[in-house]
PDB file of C-alpha atoms in Angstrom:
ATOM      1  CA  UNK U   1    -310.899 -66.728  41.097  1.00 95.00           C
ATOM      2  CA  UNK U   2    -309.493 -69.352  43.889  1.00 97.00           C
ATOM      3  CA  UNK U   3    -305.680 -70.541  41.671  1.00 98.00           C
ATOM      4  CA  UNK U   4    -305.846 -74.445  42.148  1.00 98.00           C
ATOM      5  CA  UNK U   5    -301.786 -75.225  41.885  1.00 98.00           C
ATOM      6  CA  UNK U   6    -300.170 -78.808  41.200  1.00 98.00           C
ATOM      7  CA  UNK U   7    -297.223 -80.220  41.036  1.00 95.00           C
ATOM      8  CA  UNK U   8    -295.376 -82.091  39.859  1.00 97.00           C
ATOM      9  CA  UNK U   9    -296.738 -81.087  36.455  1.00 98.00           C
ATOM     10  CA  UNK U  10    -294.514 -84.374  35.596  1.00 98.00           C
ATOM     11  CA  UNK U  11    -293.962 -86.785  37.192  1.00 98.00           C
ATOM     12  CA  UNK U  12    -291.675 -90.877  36.595  1.00 98.00           C
ATOM     13  CA  UNK U  13    -292.553 -93.256  38.738  1.00 98.00           C
ATOM     14  CA  UNK U  14    -290.875 -96.350  38.165  1.00 98.00           C
ATOM     15  CA  UNK U  15    -294.498 -99.740  38.798  1.00 98.00           C
ATOM     16  CA  UNK U  16    -294.720-100.421  42.501  1.00 98.00           C
ATOM     17  CA  UNK U  17    -293.358 -96.843  43.755  1.00 98.00           C
ATOM     18  CA  UNK U  18    -295.800 -95.383  46.172  1.00 98.00           C
ATOM     19  CA  UNK U  19    -296.591 -92.084  44.187  1.00 98.00           C
ATOM     20  CA  UNK U  20    -297.777 -88.533  46.026  1.00 98.00           C
ATOM     21  CA  UNK U  21    -299.631 -85.190  43.836  1.00 98.00           C
ATOM     22  CA  UNK U  22    -299.940 -82.121  45.676  1.00 98.00           C
ATOM     23  CA  UNK U  23    -302.483 -79.338  44.546  1.00 98.00           C
ATOM     24  CA  UNK U  24    -302.336 -76.088  46.348  1.00 98.00           C
ATOM     25  CA  UNK U  25    -305.401 -73.580  46.375  1.00 98.00           C
ATOM     26  CA  UNK U  26    -305.485 -70.003  46.687  1.00 98.00           C
ATOM     27  CA  UNK U  27    -307.735 -69.842  49.637  1.00 98.00           C
ATOM     28  CA  UNK U  28    -308.978 -72.884  52.265  1.00 98.00           C
ATOM     29  CA  UNK U  29    -311.527 -74.395  50.473  1.00 98.00           C
ATOM     30  CA  UNK U  30    -312.815 -76.625  53.285  1.00 98.00           C
ATOM     31  CA  UNK U  31    -312.061 -79.702  51.499  1.00 98.00           C
ATOM     32  CA  UNK U  32    -314.175 -78.801  48.662  1.00 98.00           C
ATOM     33  CA  UNK U  33    -311.612 -80.714  46.318  1.00 98.00           C
ATOM     34  CA  UNK U  34    -312.023 -84.173  44.435  1.00 98.00           C
ATOM     35  CA  UNK U  35    -309.377 -85.395  41.704  1.00 98.00           C
ATOM     36  CA  UNK U  36    -310.155 -86.713  38.786  1.00 98.00           C
ATOM     37  CA  UNK U  37    -307.129 -89.281  36.604  1.00 98.00           C
ATOM     38  CA  UNK U  38    -307.530 -88.920  32.807  1.00 98.00           C
ATOM     39  CA  UNK U  39    -305.825 -91.491  30.103  1.00 98.00           C
ATOM     40  CA  UNK U  40    -304.740 -90.057  26.730  1.00 96.00           C
ATOM     41  CA  UNK U  41    -307.644 -89.936  24.908  1.00 95.00           C
ATOM     42  CA  UNK U  42    -310.580 -90.678  27.428  1.00 97.00           C
ATOM     43  CA  UNK U  43    -313.402 -87.848  29.681  1.00 98.00           C
ATOM     44  CA  UNK U  44    -311.229 -87.487  32.708  1.00 98.00           C
ATOM     45  CA  UNK U  45    -312.933 -89.765  35.891  1.00 98.00           C
ATOM     46  CA  UNK U  46    -313.668 -89.482  39.238  1.00 98.00           C
ATOM     47  CA  UNK U  47    -311.088 -91.178  41.662  1.00 98.00           C
ATOM     48  CA  UNK U  48    -312.032 -88.614  44.847  1.00 98.00           C
ATOM     49  CA  UNK U  49    -314.396 -86.749  45.789  1.00 98.00           C
ATOM     50  CA  UNK U  50    -314.685 -84.734  49.234  1.00 98.00           C
ATOM     51  CA  UNK U  51    -311.057 -85.064  49.343  1.00 98.00           C
ATOM     52  CA  UNK U  52    -310.636 -88.212  50.914  1.00 98.00           C
ATOM     53  CA  UNK U  53    -313.888 -91.023  49.271  1.00 98.00           C
ATOM     54  CA  UNK U  54    -313.320 -93.577  47.036  1.00 98.00           C
ATOM     55  CA  UNK U  55    -315.689 -92.846  44.056  1.00 98.00           C
ATOM     56  CA  UNK U  56    -316.653 -96.438  43.839  1.00 97.00           C
ATOM     57  CA  UNK U  57    -314.939 -99.542  41.273  1.00 97.00           C
ATOM     58  CA  UNK U  58    -311.759 -97.506  41.988  1.00 98.00           C
ATOM     59  CA  UNK U  59    -308.942 -99.841  43.318  1.00 98.00           C
ATOM     60  CA  UNK U  60    -307.644 -99.048  46.990  1.00 98.00           C
ATOM     61  CA  UNK U  61    -304.123 -98.209  45.974  1.00 98.00           C
ATOM     62  CA  UNK U  62    -305.170 -94.458  45.025  1.00 98.00           C
ATOM     63  CA  UNK U  63    -306.162 -91.937  47.901  1.00 98.00           C
ATOM     64  CA  UNK U  64    -306.902 -88.090  49.168  1.00 98.00           C
ATOM     65  CA  UNK U  65    -306.098 -86.064  52.176  1.00 98.00           C
ATOM     66  CA  UNK U  66    -305.567 -82.909  52.929  1.00 98.00           C
ATOM     67  CA  UNK U  67    -307.866 -79.633  54.118  1.00 98.00           C
ATOM     68  CA  UNK U  68    -307.995 -76.333  54.611  1.00 98.00           C
ATOM     69  CA  UNK U  69    -305.173 -75.080  51.218  1.00 98.00           C
ATOM     70  CA  UNK U  70    -302.913 -78.249  50.584  1.00 98.00           C
ATOM     71  CA  UNK U  71    -303.862 -82.039  49.426  1.00 98.00           C
ATOM     72  CA  UNK U  72    -302.986 -84.805  48.356  1.00 98.00           C
ATOM     73  CA  UNK U  73    -303.148 -87.954  46.662  1.00 98.00           C
ATOM     74  CA  UNK U  74    -301.401 -90.655  46.944  1.00 98.00           C
ATOM     75  CA  UNK U  75    -300.964 -94.232  44.524  1.00 98.00           C
ATOM     76  CA  UNK U  76    -300.303 -96.693  46.918  1.00 98.00           C
ATOM     77  CA  UNK U  77    -298.660 -99.053  44.584  1.00 98.00           C
ATOM     78  CA  UNK U  78    -298.241 -97.751  41.059  1.00 98.00           C
ATOM     79  CA  UNK U  79    -299.449 -99.637  38.204  1.00 98.00           C
ATOM     80  CA  UNK U  80    -298.984 -99.420  34.783  1.00 98.00           C
ATOM     81  CA  UNK U  81    -303.050 -98.354  34.035  1.00 98.00           C
ATOM     82  CA  UNK U  82    -302.112 -95.639  36.407  1.00 98.00           C
ATOM     83  CA  UNK U  83    -300.518 -93.563  33.699  1.00 98.00           C
ATOM     84  CA  UNK U  84    -302.741 -89.978  33.062  1.00 98.00           C
ATOM     85  CA  UNK U  85    -303.392 -87.105  33.763  1.00 98.00           C
ATOM     86  CA  UNK U  86    -304.152 -85.982  37.314  1.00 98.00           C
ATOM     87  CA  UNK U  87    -306.631 -83.505  37.860  1.00 98.00           C
ATOM     88  CA  UNK U  88    -307.720 -81.626  41.481  1.00 98.00           C
ATOM     89  CA  UNK U  89    -310.532 -79.480  41.147  1.00 98.00           C
ATOM     90  CA  UNK U  90    -312.398 -77.066  44.040  1.00 98.00           C
ATOM     91  CA  UNK U  91    -316.266 -76.276  44.868  1.00 98.00           C
ATOM     92  CA  UNK U  92    -316.295 -74.821  47.592  1.00 97.00           C
ATOM     93  CA  UNK U  93    -317.288 -71.270  46.221  1.00 95.00           C
ATOM     94  CA  UNK U  94    -317.697 -69.947  42.952  1.00 87.00           C
ATOM     95  CA  UNK U  95    -316.421 -70.116  40.118  1.00 95.00           C
ATOM     96  CA  UNK U  96    -315.370 -73.927  40.720  1.00 97.00           C
ATOM     97  CA  UNK U  97    -311.615 -74.247  39.394  1.00 98.00           C
ATOM     98  CA  UNK U  98    -309.373 -77.720  38.510  1.00 98.00           C
ATOM     99  CA  UNK U  99    -305.634 -77.522  38.656  1.00 98.00           C
ATOM    100  CA  UNK U 100    -303.344 -77.906  35.872  1.00 98.00           C
ATOM    101  CA  UNK U 101    -302.865 -81.013  36.124  1.00 98.00           C
ATOM    102  CA  UNK U 102    -299.486 -84.015  37.108  1.00 98.00           C
ATOM    103  CA  UNK U 103    -298.873 -85.542  33.955  1.00 98.00           C
ATOM    104  CA  UNK U 104    -297.571 -89.467  35.454  1.00 98.00           C
ATOM    105  CA  UNK U 105    -295.633 -90.918  33.435  1.00 98.00           C
ATOM    106  CA  UNK U 106    -293.398 -94.779  34.020  1.00 97.00           C
ATOM    107  CA  UNK U 107    -289.856 -93.996  34.107  1.00 94.00           C
TER     108      UNK U 107
ATOM    109  CA  UNK T   1    -325.947 -98.290  32.139  1.00 96.00           C
ATOM    110  CA  UNK T   2    -325.814 -93.920  32.041  1.00 97.00           C
ATOM    111  CA  UNK T   3    -324.688 -92.397  29.241  1.00 98.00           C
ATOM    112  CA  UNK T   4    -324.266 -88.970  28.176  1.00 98.00           C
ATOM    113  CA  UNK T   5    -323.804 -88.403  24.459  1.00 98.00           C
ATOM    114  CA  UNK T   6    -322.591 -84.510  23.571  1.00 98.00           C
ATOM    115  CA  UNK T   7    -323.310 -83.558  19.855  1.00 98.00           C
ATOM    116  CA  UNK T   8    -323.150 -80.561  17.820  1.00 98.00           C
ATOM    117  CA  UNK T   9    -319.759 -79.746  18.171  1.00 97.00           C
ATOM    118  CA  UNK T  10    -317.539 -78.510  14.955  1.00 97.00           C
ATOM    119  CA  UNK T  11    -316.075 -75.935  12.646  1.00 97.00           C
ATOM    120  CA  UNK T  12    -317.492 -72.586  13.458  1.00 97.00           C
ATOM    121  CA  UNK T  13    -316.310 -68.911  11.745  1.00 97.00           C
ATOM    122  CA  UNK T  14    -315.511 -66.348  15.313  1.00 97.00           C
ATOM    123  CA  UNK T  15    -318.848 -63.892  15.846  1.00 97.00           C
ATOM    124  CA  UNK T  16    -321.480 -66.885  15.678  1.00 98.00           C
ATOM    125  CA  UNK T  17    -322.971 -68.872  17.657  1.00 98.00           C
ATOM    126  CA  UNK T  18    -323.971 -72.710  18.403  1.00 97.00           C
ATOM    127  CA  UNK T  19    -325.954 -74.694  19.697  1.00 98.00           C
ATOM    128  CA  UNK T  20    -324.542 -78.227  22.149  1.00 98.00           C
ATOM    129  CA  UNK T  21    -326.539 -80.758  22.868  1.00 98.00           C
ATOM    130  CA  UNK T  22    -326.190 -83.867  25.394  1.00 98.00           C
ATOM    131  CA  UNK T  23    -328.244 -86.239  25.852  1.00 98.00           C
ATOM    132  CA  UNK T  24    -328.963 -88.402  28.755  1.00 98.00           C
ATOM    133  CA  UNK T  25    -329.315 -92.143  29.580  1.00 98.00           C
ATOM    134  CA  UNK T  26    -329.375 -94.553  31.793  1.00 98.00           C
ATOM    135  CA  UNK T  27    -330.708 -92.502  35.045  1.00 98.00           C
ATOM    136  CA  UNK T  28    -333.428 -90.023  35.929  1.00 98.00           C
ATOM    137  CA  UNK T  29    -331.407 -86.929  33.837  1.00 98.00           C
ATOM    138  CA  UNK T  30    -334.671 -84.830  36.269  1.00 98.00           C
ATOM    139  CA  UNK T  31    -333.294 -85.686  39.745  1.00 98.00           C
ATOM    140  CA  UNK T  32    -329.420 -84.580  38.810  1.00 98.00           C
ATOM    141  CA  UNK T  33    -327.713 -81.504  39.029  1.00 98.00           C
ATOM    142  CA  UNK T  34    -325.737 -81.529  35.305  1.00 98.00           C
ATOM    143  CA  UNK T  35    -322.979 -79.674  34.252  1.00 98.00           C
ATOM    144  CA  UNK T  36    -321.099 -78.433  31.324  1.00 98.00           C
ATOM    145  CA  UNK T  37    -316.757 -78.613  31.304  1.00 98.00           C
ATOM    146  CA  UNK T  38    -314.372 -77.608  28.098  1.00 98.00           C
ATOM    147  CA  UNK T  39    -310.425 -78.806  27.814  1.00 98.00           C
ATOM    148  CA  UNK T  40    -308.236 -77.182  25.293  1.00 98.00           C
ATOM    149  CA  UNK T  41    -305.887 -78.960  23.335  1.00 96.00           C
ATOM    150  CA  UNK T  42    -303.048 -77.320  25.542  1.00 94.00           C
ATOM    151  CA  UNK T  43    -305.435 -79.641  28.451  1.00 96.00           C
ATOM    152  CA  UNK T  44    -306.310 -76.789  29.624  1.00 97.00           C
ATOM    153  CA  UNK T  45    -309.729 -78.443  32.062  1.00 98.00           C
ATOM    154  CA  UNK T  46    -312.348 -75.178  32.829  1.00 98.00           C
ATOM    155  CA  UNK T  47    -316.109 -75.048  34.857  1.00 98.00           C
ATOM    156  CA  UNK T  48    -318.374 -73.276  32.533  1.00 98.00           C
ATOM    157  CA  UNK T  49    -321.460 -74.026  34.207  1.00 97.00           C
ATOM    158  CA  UNK T  50    -324.120 -76.269  36.214  1.00 97.00           C
ATOM    159  CA  UNK T  51    -327.989 -75.951  36.405  1.00 98.00           C
ATOM    160  CA  UNK T  52    -330.673 -77.495  38.745  1.00 98.00           C
ATOM    161  CA  UNK T  53    -332.296 -80.631  37.856  1.00 96.00           C
ATOM    162  CA  UNK T  54    -335.090 -78.325  37.124  1.00 97.00           C
ATOM    163  CA  UNK T  55    -333.890 -76.384  35.009  1.00 96.00           C
ATOM    164  CA  UNK T  56    -334.648 -73.238  37.574  1.00 97.00           C
ATOM    165  CA  UNK T  57    -331.541 -71.634  38.444  1.00 97.00           C
ATOM    166  CA  UNK T  58    -328.495 -71.837  36.698  1.00 97.00           C
ATOM    167  CA  UNK T  59    -324.725 -71.185  37.452  1.00 95.00           C
ATOM    168  CA  UNK T  60    -321.165 -69.739  34.925  1.00 97.00           C
ATOM    169  CA  UNK T  61    -318.038 -69.167  35.003  1.00 96.00           C
ATOM    170  CA  UNK T  62    -317.706 -64.491  35.468  1.00 95.00           C
ATOM    171  CA  UNK T  63    -315.475 -64.908  32.148  1.00 92.00           C
ATOM    172  CA  UNK T  64    -318.086 -66.524  29.817  1.00 94.00           C
ATOM    173  CA  UNK T  65    -321.301 -65.958  31.027  1.00 88.00           C
ATOM    174  CA  UNK T  66    -322.527 -63.522  28.898  1.00 91.00           C
ATOM    175  CA  UNK T  67    -322.109 -65.656  25.919  1.00 97.00           C
ATOM    176  CA  UNK T  68    -322.551 -68.502  27.361  1.00 98.00           C
ATOM    177  CA  UNK T  69    -326.459 -70.131  28.450  1.00 98.00           C
ATOM    178  CA  UNK T  70    -327.283 -73.596  29.922  1.00 98.00           C
ATOM    179  CA  UNK T  71    -330.578 -75.060  29.787  1.00 98.00           C
ATOM    180  CA  UNK T  72    -332.236 -78.983  30.026  1.00 98.00           C
ATOM    181  CA  UNK T  73    -335.060 -80.534  28.445  1.00 98.00           C
ATOM    182  CA  UNK T  74    -336.374 -83.167  31.694  1.00 98.00           C
ATOM    183  CA  UNK T  75    -338.784 -84.601  29.448  1.00 98.00           C
ATOM    184  CA  UNK T  76    -336.122 -85.116  26.588  1.00 98.00           C
ATOM    185  CA  UNK T  77    -333.924 -86.613  28.594  1.00 98.00           C
ATOM    186  CA  UNK T  78    -331.279 -83.594  27.236  1.00 98.00           C
ATOM    187  CA  UNK T  79    -328.814 -80.550  28.339  1.00 98.00           C
ATOM    188  CA  UNK T  80    -327.691 -77.889  26.178  1.00 98.00           C
ATOM    189  CA  UNK T  81    -324.283 -75.255  25.623  1.00 98.00           C
ATOM    190  CA  UNK T  82    -326.122 -71.666  23.946  1.00 98.00           C
ATOM    191  CA  UNK T  83    -322.861 -70.173  22.800  1.00 98.00           C
ATOM    192  CA  UNK T  84    -322.546 -66.996  21.352  1.00 97.00           C
ATOM    193  CA  UNK T  85    -319.894 -64.702  20.168  1.00 97.00           C
ATOM    194  CA  UNK T  86    -317.620 -67.308  19.797  1.00 98.00           C
ATOM    195  CA  UNK T  87    -313.967 -66.938  19.841  1.00 97.00           C
ATOM    196  CA  UNK T  88    -310.118 -68.307  19.326  1.00 97.00           C
ATOM    197  CA  UNK T  89    -310.158 -69.519  22.689  1.00 97.00           C
ATOM    198  CA  UNK T  90    -313.668 -71.123  23.410  1.00 98.00           C
ATOM    199  CA  UNK T  91    -311.899 -73.491  20.651  1.00 98.00           C
ATOM    200  CA  UNK T  92    -312.412 -77.242  23.194  1.00 98.00           C
ATOM    201  CA  UNK T  93    -313.350 -80.642  23.678  1.00 98.00           C
ATOM    202  CA  UNK T  94    -316.433 -79.695  25.395  1.00 98.00           C
ATOM    203  CA  UNK T  95    -317.530 -82.803  28.344  1.00 98.00           C
ATOM    204  CA  UNK T  96    -321.553 -82.333  29.690  1.00 98.00           C
ATOM    205  CA  UNK T  97    -321.052 -84.106  32.664  1.00 98.00           C
ATOM    206  CA  UNK T  98    -323.367 -85.264  35.858  1.00 98.00           C
ATOM    207  CA  UNK T  99    -322.592 -83.536  39.271  1.00 97.00           C
ATOM    208  CA  UNK T 100    -323.285 -86.551  42.407  1.00 94.00           C
ATOM    209  CA  UNK T 101    -320.581 -85.914  45.233  1.00 91.00           C
ATOM    210  CA  UNK T 102    -318.292 -85.178  41.643  1.00 96.00           C
ATOM    211  CA  UNK T 103    -318.458 -84.778  37.874  1.00 98.00           C
ATOM    212  CA  UNK T 104    -319.650 -88.972  38.627  1.00 97.00           C
ATOM    213  CA  UNK T 105    -320.364 -89.251  34.509  1.00 98.00           C
ATOM    214  CA  UNK T 106    -318.820 -87.412  32.202  1.00 98.00           C
ATOM    215  CA  UNK T 107    -319.991 -87.773  27.431  1.00 98.00           C
ATOM    216  CA  UNK T 108    -317.124 -88.400  25.428  1.00 97.00           C
ATOM    217  CA  UNK T 109    -316.707 -85.046  24.681  1.00 98.00           C
ATOM    218  CA  UNK T 110    -317.916 -82.857  21.211  1.00 98.00           C
ATOM    219  CA  UNK T 111    -314.687 -81.071  19.856  1.00 98.00           C
ATOM    220  CA  UNK T 112    -315.499 -76.929  19.373  1.00 98.00           C
ATOM    221  CA  UNK T 113    -313.461 -75.291  16.691  1.00 98.00           C
ATOM    222  CA  UNK T 114    -313.410 -71.563  16.348  1.00 98.00           C
ATOM    223  CA  UNK T 115    -310.993 -69.926  12.595  1.00 97.00           C
ATOM    224  CA  UNK T 116    -311.861 -68.194   8.961  1.00 94.00           C
TER     225      UNK T 116
END
């Protein structure tokens, strides 16, 4: 199975900060990676698909990048409503796997 | 409006069977691959498996393949997850999801607790 490692596990940042979340795969996943946001008590929501494509309705402050084994989700200017846990997900080869998540908090 | 509504969860004893349902609306159900994803109380996310739009093909996480079965009834716009010989580690919230360039829609989730 492909292991997905997210870092950090918890991130504290201030409103307006540029925030970078990392996801590392145990092998090349050919950009077959999505990012999901999960707010407390809610189902996950798709933010970014295939590494760098913004899902419809998602604010443009969210962006994704990466290739090979290393991927990044960036929030250009953190907003209070961005407090959530963020998961990466690979679908390059089965079984498809999620990262452990990064919990984003306000400082 | 796309909606996915799961049902069938609850408290179940170890070794028992349980069938979850997910009723879809707001889109042509038979056009989409569908998946089940679960989240443990510790918030770990696990992909369970998926099913092709016509029901002719399924994929599973190897660790669950022998106990879980995904099926669908396109006439009823309903996705199913049959769980057998459940264990305490199957305690989780189970989500029904639609796949199109990512899991673009999720249900609200249904809780399954395995305990004696």
